[in-house]
Tab-separated table of C-alpha atoms in Angstrom:
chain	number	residue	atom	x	y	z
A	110	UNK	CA	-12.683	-12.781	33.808
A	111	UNK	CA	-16.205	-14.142	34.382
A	112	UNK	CA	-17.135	-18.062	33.544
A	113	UNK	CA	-19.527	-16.921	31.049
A	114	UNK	CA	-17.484	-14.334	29.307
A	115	UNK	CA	-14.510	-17.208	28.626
A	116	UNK	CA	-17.150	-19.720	27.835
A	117	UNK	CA	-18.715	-17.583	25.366
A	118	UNK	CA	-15.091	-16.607	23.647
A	119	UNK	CA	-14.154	-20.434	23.151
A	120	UNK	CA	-17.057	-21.535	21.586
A	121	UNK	CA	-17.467	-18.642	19.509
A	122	UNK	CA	-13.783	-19.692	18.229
A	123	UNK	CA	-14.484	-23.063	18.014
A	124	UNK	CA	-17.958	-22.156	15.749
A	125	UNK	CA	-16.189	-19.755	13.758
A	126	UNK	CA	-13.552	-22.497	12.566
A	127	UNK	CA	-16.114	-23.670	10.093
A	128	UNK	CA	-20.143	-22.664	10.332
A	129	UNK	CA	-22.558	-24.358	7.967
A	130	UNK	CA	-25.284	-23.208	7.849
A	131	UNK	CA	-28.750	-25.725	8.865
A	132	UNK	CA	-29.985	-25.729	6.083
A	133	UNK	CA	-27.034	-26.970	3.602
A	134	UNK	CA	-25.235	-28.885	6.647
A	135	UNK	CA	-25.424	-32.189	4.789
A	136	UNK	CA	-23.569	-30.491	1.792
A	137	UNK	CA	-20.126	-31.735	1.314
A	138	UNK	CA	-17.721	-29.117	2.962
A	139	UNK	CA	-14.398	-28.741	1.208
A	140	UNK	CA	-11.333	-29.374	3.280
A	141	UNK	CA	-9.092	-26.385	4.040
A	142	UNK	CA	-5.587	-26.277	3.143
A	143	UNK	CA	-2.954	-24.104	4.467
A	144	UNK	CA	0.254	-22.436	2.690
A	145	UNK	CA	3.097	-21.474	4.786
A	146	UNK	CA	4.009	-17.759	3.777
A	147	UNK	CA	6.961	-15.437	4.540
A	148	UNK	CA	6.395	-12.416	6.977
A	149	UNK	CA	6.782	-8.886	5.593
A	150	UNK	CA	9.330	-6.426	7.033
A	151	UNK	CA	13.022	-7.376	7.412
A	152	UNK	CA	15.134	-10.138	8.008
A	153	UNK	CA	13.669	-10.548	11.759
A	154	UNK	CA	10.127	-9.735	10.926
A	155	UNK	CA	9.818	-6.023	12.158
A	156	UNK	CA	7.716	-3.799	10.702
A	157	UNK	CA	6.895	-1.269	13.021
A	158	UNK	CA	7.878	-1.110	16.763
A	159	UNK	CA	6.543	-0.228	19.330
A	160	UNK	CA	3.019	-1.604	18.142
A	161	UNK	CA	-0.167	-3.587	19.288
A	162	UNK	CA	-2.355	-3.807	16.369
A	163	UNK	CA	-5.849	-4.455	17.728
A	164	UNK	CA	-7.492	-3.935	14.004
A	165	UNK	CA	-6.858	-4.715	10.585
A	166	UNK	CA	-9.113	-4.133	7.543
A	167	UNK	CA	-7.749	-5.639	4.087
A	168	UNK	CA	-9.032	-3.705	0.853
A	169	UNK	CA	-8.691	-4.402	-3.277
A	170	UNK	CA	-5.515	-3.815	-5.060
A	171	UNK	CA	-2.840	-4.747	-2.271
A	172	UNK	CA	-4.550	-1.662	0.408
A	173	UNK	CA	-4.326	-2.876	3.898
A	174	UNK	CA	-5.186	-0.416	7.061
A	175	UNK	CA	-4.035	-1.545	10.377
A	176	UNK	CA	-4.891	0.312	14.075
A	177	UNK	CA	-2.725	0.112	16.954
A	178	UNK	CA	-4.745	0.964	20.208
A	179	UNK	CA	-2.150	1.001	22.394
A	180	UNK	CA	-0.145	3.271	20.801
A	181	UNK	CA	-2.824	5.403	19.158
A	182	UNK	CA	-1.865	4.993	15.489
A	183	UNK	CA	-2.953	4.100	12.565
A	184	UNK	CA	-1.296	2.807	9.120
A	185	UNK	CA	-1.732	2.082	5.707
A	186	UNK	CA	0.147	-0.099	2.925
A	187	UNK	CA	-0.074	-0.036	-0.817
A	188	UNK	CA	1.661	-3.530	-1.187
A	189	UNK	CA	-0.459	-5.693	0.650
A	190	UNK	CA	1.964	-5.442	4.208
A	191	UNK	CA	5.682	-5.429	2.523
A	192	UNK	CA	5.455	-1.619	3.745
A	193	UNK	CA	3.252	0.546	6.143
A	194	UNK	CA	2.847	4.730	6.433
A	195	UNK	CA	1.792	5.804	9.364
A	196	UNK	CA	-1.048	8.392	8.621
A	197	UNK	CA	-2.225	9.105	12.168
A	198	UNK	CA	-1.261	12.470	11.296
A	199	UNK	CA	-4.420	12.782	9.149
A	200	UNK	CA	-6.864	11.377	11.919
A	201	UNK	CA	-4.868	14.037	14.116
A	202	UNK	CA	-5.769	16.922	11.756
A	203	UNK	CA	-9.699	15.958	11.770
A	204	UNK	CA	-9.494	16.107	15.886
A	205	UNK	CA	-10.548	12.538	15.781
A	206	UNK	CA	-10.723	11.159	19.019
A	207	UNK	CA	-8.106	8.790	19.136
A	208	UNK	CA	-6.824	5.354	20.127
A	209	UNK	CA	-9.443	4.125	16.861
A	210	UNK	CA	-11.324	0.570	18.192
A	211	UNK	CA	-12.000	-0.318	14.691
A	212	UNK	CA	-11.475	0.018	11.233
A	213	UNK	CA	-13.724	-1.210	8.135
A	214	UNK	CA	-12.971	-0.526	4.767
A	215	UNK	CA	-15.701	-1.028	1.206
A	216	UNK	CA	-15.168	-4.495	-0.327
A	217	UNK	CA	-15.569	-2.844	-3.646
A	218	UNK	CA	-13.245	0.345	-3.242
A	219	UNK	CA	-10.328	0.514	-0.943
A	220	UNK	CA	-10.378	4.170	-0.644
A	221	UNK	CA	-13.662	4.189	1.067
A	222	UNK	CA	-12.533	3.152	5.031
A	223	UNK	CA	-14.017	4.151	8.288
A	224	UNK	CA	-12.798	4.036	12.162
A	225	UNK	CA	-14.738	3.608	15.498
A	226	UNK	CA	-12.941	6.584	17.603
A	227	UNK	CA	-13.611	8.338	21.194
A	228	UNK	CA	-14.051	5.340	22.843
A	229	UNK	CA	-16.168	3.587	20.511
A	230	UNK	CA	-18.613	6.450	20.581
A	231	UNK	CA	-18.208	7.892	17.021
A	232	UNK	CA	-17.883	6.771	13.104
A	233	UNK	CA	-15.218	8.714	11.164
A	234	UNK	CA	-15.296	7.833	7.349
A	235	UNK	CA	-12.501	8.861	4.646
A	236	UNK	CA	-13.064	8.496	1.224
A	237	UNK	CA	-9.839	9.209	-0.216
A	238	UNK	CA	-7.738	6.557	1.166
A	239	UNK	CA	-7.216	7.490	4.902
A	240	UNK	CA	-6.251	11.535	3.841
A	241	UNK	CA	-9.287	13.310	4.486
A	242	UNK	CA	-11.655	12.255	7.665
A	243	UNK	CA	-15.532	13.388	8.531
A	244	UNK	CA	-17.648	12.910	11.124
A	245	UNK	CA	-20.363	10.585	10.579
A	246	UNK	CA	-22.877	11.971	13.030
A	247	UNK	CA	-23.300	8.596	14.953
A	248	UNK	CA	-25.751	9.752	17.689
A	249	UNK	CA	-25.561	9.216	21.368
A	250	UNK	CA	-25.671	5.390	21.742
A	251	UNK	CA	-26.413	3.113	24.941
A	252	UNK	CA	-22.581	1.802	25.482
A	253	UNK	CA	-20.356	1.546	22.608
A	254	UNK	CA	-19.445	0.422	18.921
A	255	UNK	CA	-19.056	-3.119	18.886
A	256	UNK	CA	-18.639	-4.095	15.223
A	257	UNK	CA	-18.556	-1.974	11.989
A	258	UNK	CA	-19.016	-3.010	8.469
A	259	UNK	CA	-18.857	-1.106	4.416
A	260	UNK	CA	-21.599	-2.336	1.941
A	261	UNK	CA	-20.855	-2.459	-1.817
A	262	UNK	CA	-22.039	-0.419	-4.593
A	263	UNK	CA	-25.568	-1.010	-5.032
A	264	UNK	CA	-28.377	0.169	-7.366
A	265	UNK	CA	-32.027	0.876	-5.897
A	266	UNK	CA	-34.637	2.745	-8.501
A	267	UNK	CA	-31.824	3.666	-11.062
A	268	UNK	CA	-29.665	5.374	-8.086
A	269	UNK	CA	-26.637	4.293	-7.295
A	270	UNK	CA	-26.069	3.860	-3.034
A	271	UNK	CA	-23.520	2.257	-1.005
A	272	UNK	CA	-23.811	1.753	3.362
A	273	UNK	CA	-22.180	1.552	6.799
A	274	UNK	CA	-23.576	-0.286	9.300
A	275	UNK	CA	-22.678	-0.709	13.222
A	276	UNK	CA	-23.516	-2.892	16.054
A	277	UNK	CA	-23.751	-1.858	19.388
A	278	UNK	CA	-23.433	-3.208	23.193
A	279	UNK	CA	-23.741	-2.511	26.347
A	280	UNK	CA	-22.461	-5.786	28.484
A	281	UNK	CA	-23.021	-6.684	31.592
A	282	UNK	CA	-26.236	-5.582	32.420
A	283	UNK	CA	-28.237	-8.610	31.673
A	284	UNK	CA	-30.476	-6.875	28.947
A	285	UNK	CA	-30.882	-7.042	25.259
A	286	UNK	CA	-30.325	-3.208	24.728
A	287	UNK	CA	-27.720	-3.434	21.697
A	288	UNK	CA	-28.692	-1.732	18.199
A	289	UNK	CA	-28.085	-2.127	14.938
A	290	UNK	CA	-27.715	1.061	12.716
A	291	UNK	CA	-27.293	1.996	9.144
A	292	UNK	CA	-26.374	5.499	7.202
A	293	UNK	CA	-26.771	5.272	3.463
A	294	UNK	CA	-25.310	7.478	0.941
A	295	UNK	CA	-25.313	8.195	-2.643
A	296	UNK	CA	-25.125	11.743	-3.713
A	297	UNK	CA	-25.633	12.803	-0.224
A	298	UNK	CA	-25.541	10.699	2.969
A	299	UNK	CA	-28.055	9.856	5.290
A	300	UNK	CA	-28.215	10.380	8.836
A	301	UNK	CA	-27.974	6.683	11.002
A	302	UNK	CA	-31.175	4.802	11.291
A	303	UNK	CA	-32.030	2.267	14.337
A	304	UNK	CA	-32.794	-0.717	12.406
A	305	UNK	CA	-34.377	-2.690	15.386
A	306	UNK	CA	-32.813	-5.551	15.355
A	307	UNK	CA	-34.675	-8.685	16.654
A	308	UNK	CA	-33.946	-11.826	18.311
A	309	UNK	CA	-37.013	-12.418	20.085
A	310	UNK	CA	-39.833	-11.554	17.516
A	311	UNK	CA	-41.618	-9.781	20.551
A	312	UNK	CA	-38.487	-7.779	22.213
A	313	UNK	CA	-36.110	-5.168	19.715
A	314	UNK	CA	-32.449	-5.319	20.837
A	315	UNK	CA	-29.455	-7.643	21.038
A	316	UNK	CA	-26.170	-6.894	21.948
A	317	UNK	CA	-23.853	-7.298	18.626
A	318	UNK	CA	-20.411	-8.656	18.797
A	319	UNK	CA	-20.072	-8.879	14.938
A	320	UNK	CA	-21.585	-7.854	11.458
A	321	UNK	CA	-21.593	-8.251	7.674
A	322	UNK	CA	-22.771	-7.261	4.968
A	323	UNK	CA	-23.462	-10.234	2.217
A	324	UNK	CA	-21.137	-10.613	-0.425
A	325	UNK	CA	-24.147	-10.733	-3.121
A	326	UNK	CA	-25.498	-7.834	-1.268
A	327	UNK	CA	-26.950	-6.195	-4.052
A	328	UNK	CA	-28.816	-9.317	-4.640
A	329	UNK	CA	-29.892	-10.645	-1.425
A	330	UNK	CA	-29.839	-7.223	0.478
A	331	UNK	CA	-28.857	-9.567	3.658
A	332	UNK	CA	-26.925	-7.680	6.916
A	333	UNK	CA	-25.582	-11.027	8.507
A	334	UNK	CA	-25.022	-9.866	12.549
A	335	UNK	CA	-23.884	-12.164	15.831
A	336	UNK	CA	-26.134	-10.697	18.633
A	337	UNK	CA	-26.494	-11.958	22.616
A	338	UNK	CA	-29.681	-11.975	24.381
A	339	UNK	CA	-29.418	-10.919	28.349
A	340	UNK	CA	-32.754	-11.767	31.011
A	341	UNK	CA	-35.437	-9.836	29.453
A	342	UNK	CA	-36.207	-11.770	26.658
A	343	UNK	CA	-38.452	-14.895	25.633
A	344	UNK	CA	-37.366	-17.614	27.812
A	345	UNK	CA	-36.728	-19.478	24.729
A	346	UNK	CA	-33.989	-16.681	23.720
A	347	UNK	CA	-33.322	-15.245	27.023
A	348	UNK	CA	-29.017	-15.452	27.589
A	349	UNK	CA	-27.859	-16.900	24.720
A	350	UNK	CA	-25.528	-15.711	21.215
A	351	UNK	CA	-27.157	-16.205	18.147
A	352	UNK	CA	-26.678	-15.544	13.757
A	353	UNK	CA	-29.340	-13.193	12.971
A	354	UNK	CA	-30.194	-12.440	9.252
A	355	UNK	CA	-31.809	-9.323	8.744
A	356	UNK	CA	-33.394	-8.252	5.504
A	357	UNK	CA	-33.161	-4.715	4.338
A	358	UNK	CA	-35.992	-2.616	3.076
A	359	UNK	CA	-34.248	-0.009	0.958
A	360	UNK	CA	-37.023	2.038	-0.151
A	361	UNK	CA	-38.069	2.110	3.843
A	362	UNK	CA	-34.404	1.994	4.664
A	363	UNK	CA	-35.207	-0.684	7.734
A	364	UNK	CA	-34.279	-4.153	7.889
A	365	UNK	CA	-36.927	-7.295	8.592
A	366	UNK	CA	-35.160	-9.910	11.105
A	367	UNK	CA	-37.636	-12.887	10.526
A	368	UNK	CA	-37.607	-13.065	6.664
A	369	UNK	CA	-35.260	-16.317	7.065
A	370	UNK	CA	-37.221	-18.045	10.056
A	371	UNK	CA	-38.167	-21.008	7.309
A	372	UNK	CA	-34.519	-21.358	6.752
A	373	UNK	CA	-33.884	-22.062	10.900
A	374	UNK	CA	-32.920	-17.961	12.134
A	375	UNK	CA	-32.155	-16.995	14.063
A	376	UNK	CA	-29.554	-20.057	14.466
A	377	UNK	CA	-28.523	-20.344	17.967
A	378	UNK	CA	-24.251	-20.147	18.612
A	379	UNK	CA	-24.223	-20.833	22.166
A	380	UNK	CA	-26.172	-20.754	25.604
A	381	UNK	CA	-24.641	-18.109	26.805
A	382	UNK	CA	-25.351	-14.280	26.559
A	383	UNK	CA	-25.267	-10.719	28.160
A	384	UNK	CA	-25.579	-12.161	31.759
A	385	UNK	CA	-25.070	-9.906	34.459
A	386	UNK	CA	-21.662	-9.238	35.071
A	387	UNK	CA	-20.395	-10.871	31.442
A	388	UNK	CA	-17.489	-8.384	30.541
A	389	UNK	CA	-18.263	-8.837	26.609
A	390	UNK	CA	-18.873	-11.358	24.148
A	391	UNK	CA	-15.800	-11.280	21.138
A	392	UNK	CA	-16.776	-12.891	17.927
A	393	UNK	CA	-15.908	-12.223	14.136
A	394	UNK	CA	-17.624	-13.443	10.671
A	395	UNK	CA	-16.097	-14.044	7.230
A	396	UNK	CA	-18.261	-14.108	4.350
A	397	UNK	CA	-17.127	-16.135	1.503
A	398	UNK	CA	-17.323	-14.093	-2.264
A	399	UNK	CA	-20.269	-16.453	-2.816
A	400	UNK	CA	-22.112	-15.963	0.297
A	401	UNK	CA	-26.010	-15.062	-0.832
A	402	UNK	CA	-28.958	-15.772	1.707
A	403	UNK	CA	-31.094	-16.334	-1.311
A	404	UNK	CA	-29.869	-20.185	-1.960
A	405	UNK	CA	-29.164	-22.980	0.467
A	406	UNK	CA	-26.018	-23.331	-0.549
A	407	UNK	CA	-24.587	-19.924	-0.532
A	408	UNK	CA	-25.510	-19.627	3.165
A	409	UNK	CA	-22.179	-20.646	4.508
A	410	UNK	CA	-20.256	-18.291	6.580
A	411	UNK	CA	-17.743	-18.725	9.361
């Protein structure tokens, strides 16, 4: 594994532990505390062999999904892990191209989920609890799914809308040719948009590792993304990992990436990026419930 694709895993980790953002880093930060917790399943633990779960996606009311790559399955439990269905079947019967890479699933609705399938080349979205699959019409894409993320319900000019959003990356090539795209529905859905994202105000592209959407999203209208930089960017960018706000326009349906350059973004992560020959960049961000971009202090994330 190349130097810069372990460097760039351990200090990811190591950020993600706790990330404050610049702006509120002199805010007290309240100390974590951890609750030991029994496993699910029986007396030794085991739930479901064989299994490699490479995906999990926790929903309201106790509805977990969980993806097993290796084994090409996915499941589902109504009682937040104590038990798990495997409805693979259901992704079978929609020809979805399986193992799935990833699932997401709406903060506000746990029947709304979606899957990265056919080798991280296509969006499959169920809105009836993992039962009933569609295509999403993701179009052809320069490498592959690399994150995946549900909006909340939100309101724009009296209608009621809610989004998916992906990140995209090619690595190893050494340039910023990642995308971020969005498909918005409401009484019909949208086909994806390219939302050119933006590290370097003078280059579009980045190669995501990681999105969300904001907690307060139908405040702040923030998409929260980790994207890497390769060599053809603004020396001051070039080959490095960075948090990248981006603002979305809904009645354009794009997204600004420099509305929160007062505020210090795009924040730099780490000095390292798509370098030739990096084999991928793995990152993750939580948002807590309070997270809005619109005040200092609701800017933390990890």
């Amino acid at each position: 594994m190349g130097a810069h694709f372990s460097r760039a895993v351990v200090v990811l980790l190591l950020v993600g532990i706790l990330f404050v953002d610049v702006s509120s880093a002199s805010a007290a930060v309240p100390i974590l505390e951890w609750t030991r917790v029994s496993g699910p399943g029986d007396e030794d633990l085991l739930v479901v062999t064989p299994s490699e779960v490479t995906g999990v996606a926790a929903g309201r009311n106790g509805v977990v999904y969980a993806i097993d790559g290796e084994n090409g399955r996915m499941y589902r439990s109504l009682n937040y892990g104590l038990d798990w269905e495997d409805i693979t079947r259901y992704l079978e019967r929609a020809e979805i191209g399986l193992p799935a890479t990833m699932v997401a699933v709406a903060p506000d609705n746990e029947g709304i989920v979606a899957v990265v399938a056919d080798g991280g080349t296509s969006v499959w979205a169920s809105l009836d609890g993992g039962c009933e699959w569609e295509d999403t019409q993701l179009p052809a894409i320069q490498g592959e799914v690399s994150a995946i993320d549900i909006s909340s319900r939100y309101t724009h000019d009296g209608r009621e809308y809610r989004e998916f959003a992906v990140g995209t990356a090619s690595w190893g090539d050494g340039d910023s040719n990642g995308e971020v795209l969005v498909a918005r529905g409401g009484e019909t859905w949208s086909g994806w948009r390219d939302q050119a994202i933006r590290v370097d105000p003078d280059s579009v592209g980045a190669d995501v590792s990681a999105l969300k959407y904001s907690s307060s999203y139908g405040f702040d209208r923030t998409l929260v993304v980790v994207a890497s930089t390769g060599s053809d960017v603004a020396a001051a960018y070039r080959d490095r990992t960075w948090v990248v706000l981006g603002e979305r326009d809904m009645a354009a349906v794009t997204t600004s990436w420099d509305s929160h350059e007062a505020y210090g973004y795009p924040l730099e992560l780490i000095d390292a990026g798509d370098a030739v020959g990096v084999e991928g960049i793995r990152s993750s961000l939580a948002l807590p419930s309070d997270y809005n971009s619109a005040i200092p202090v609701g800017r933390n994330l990890f």
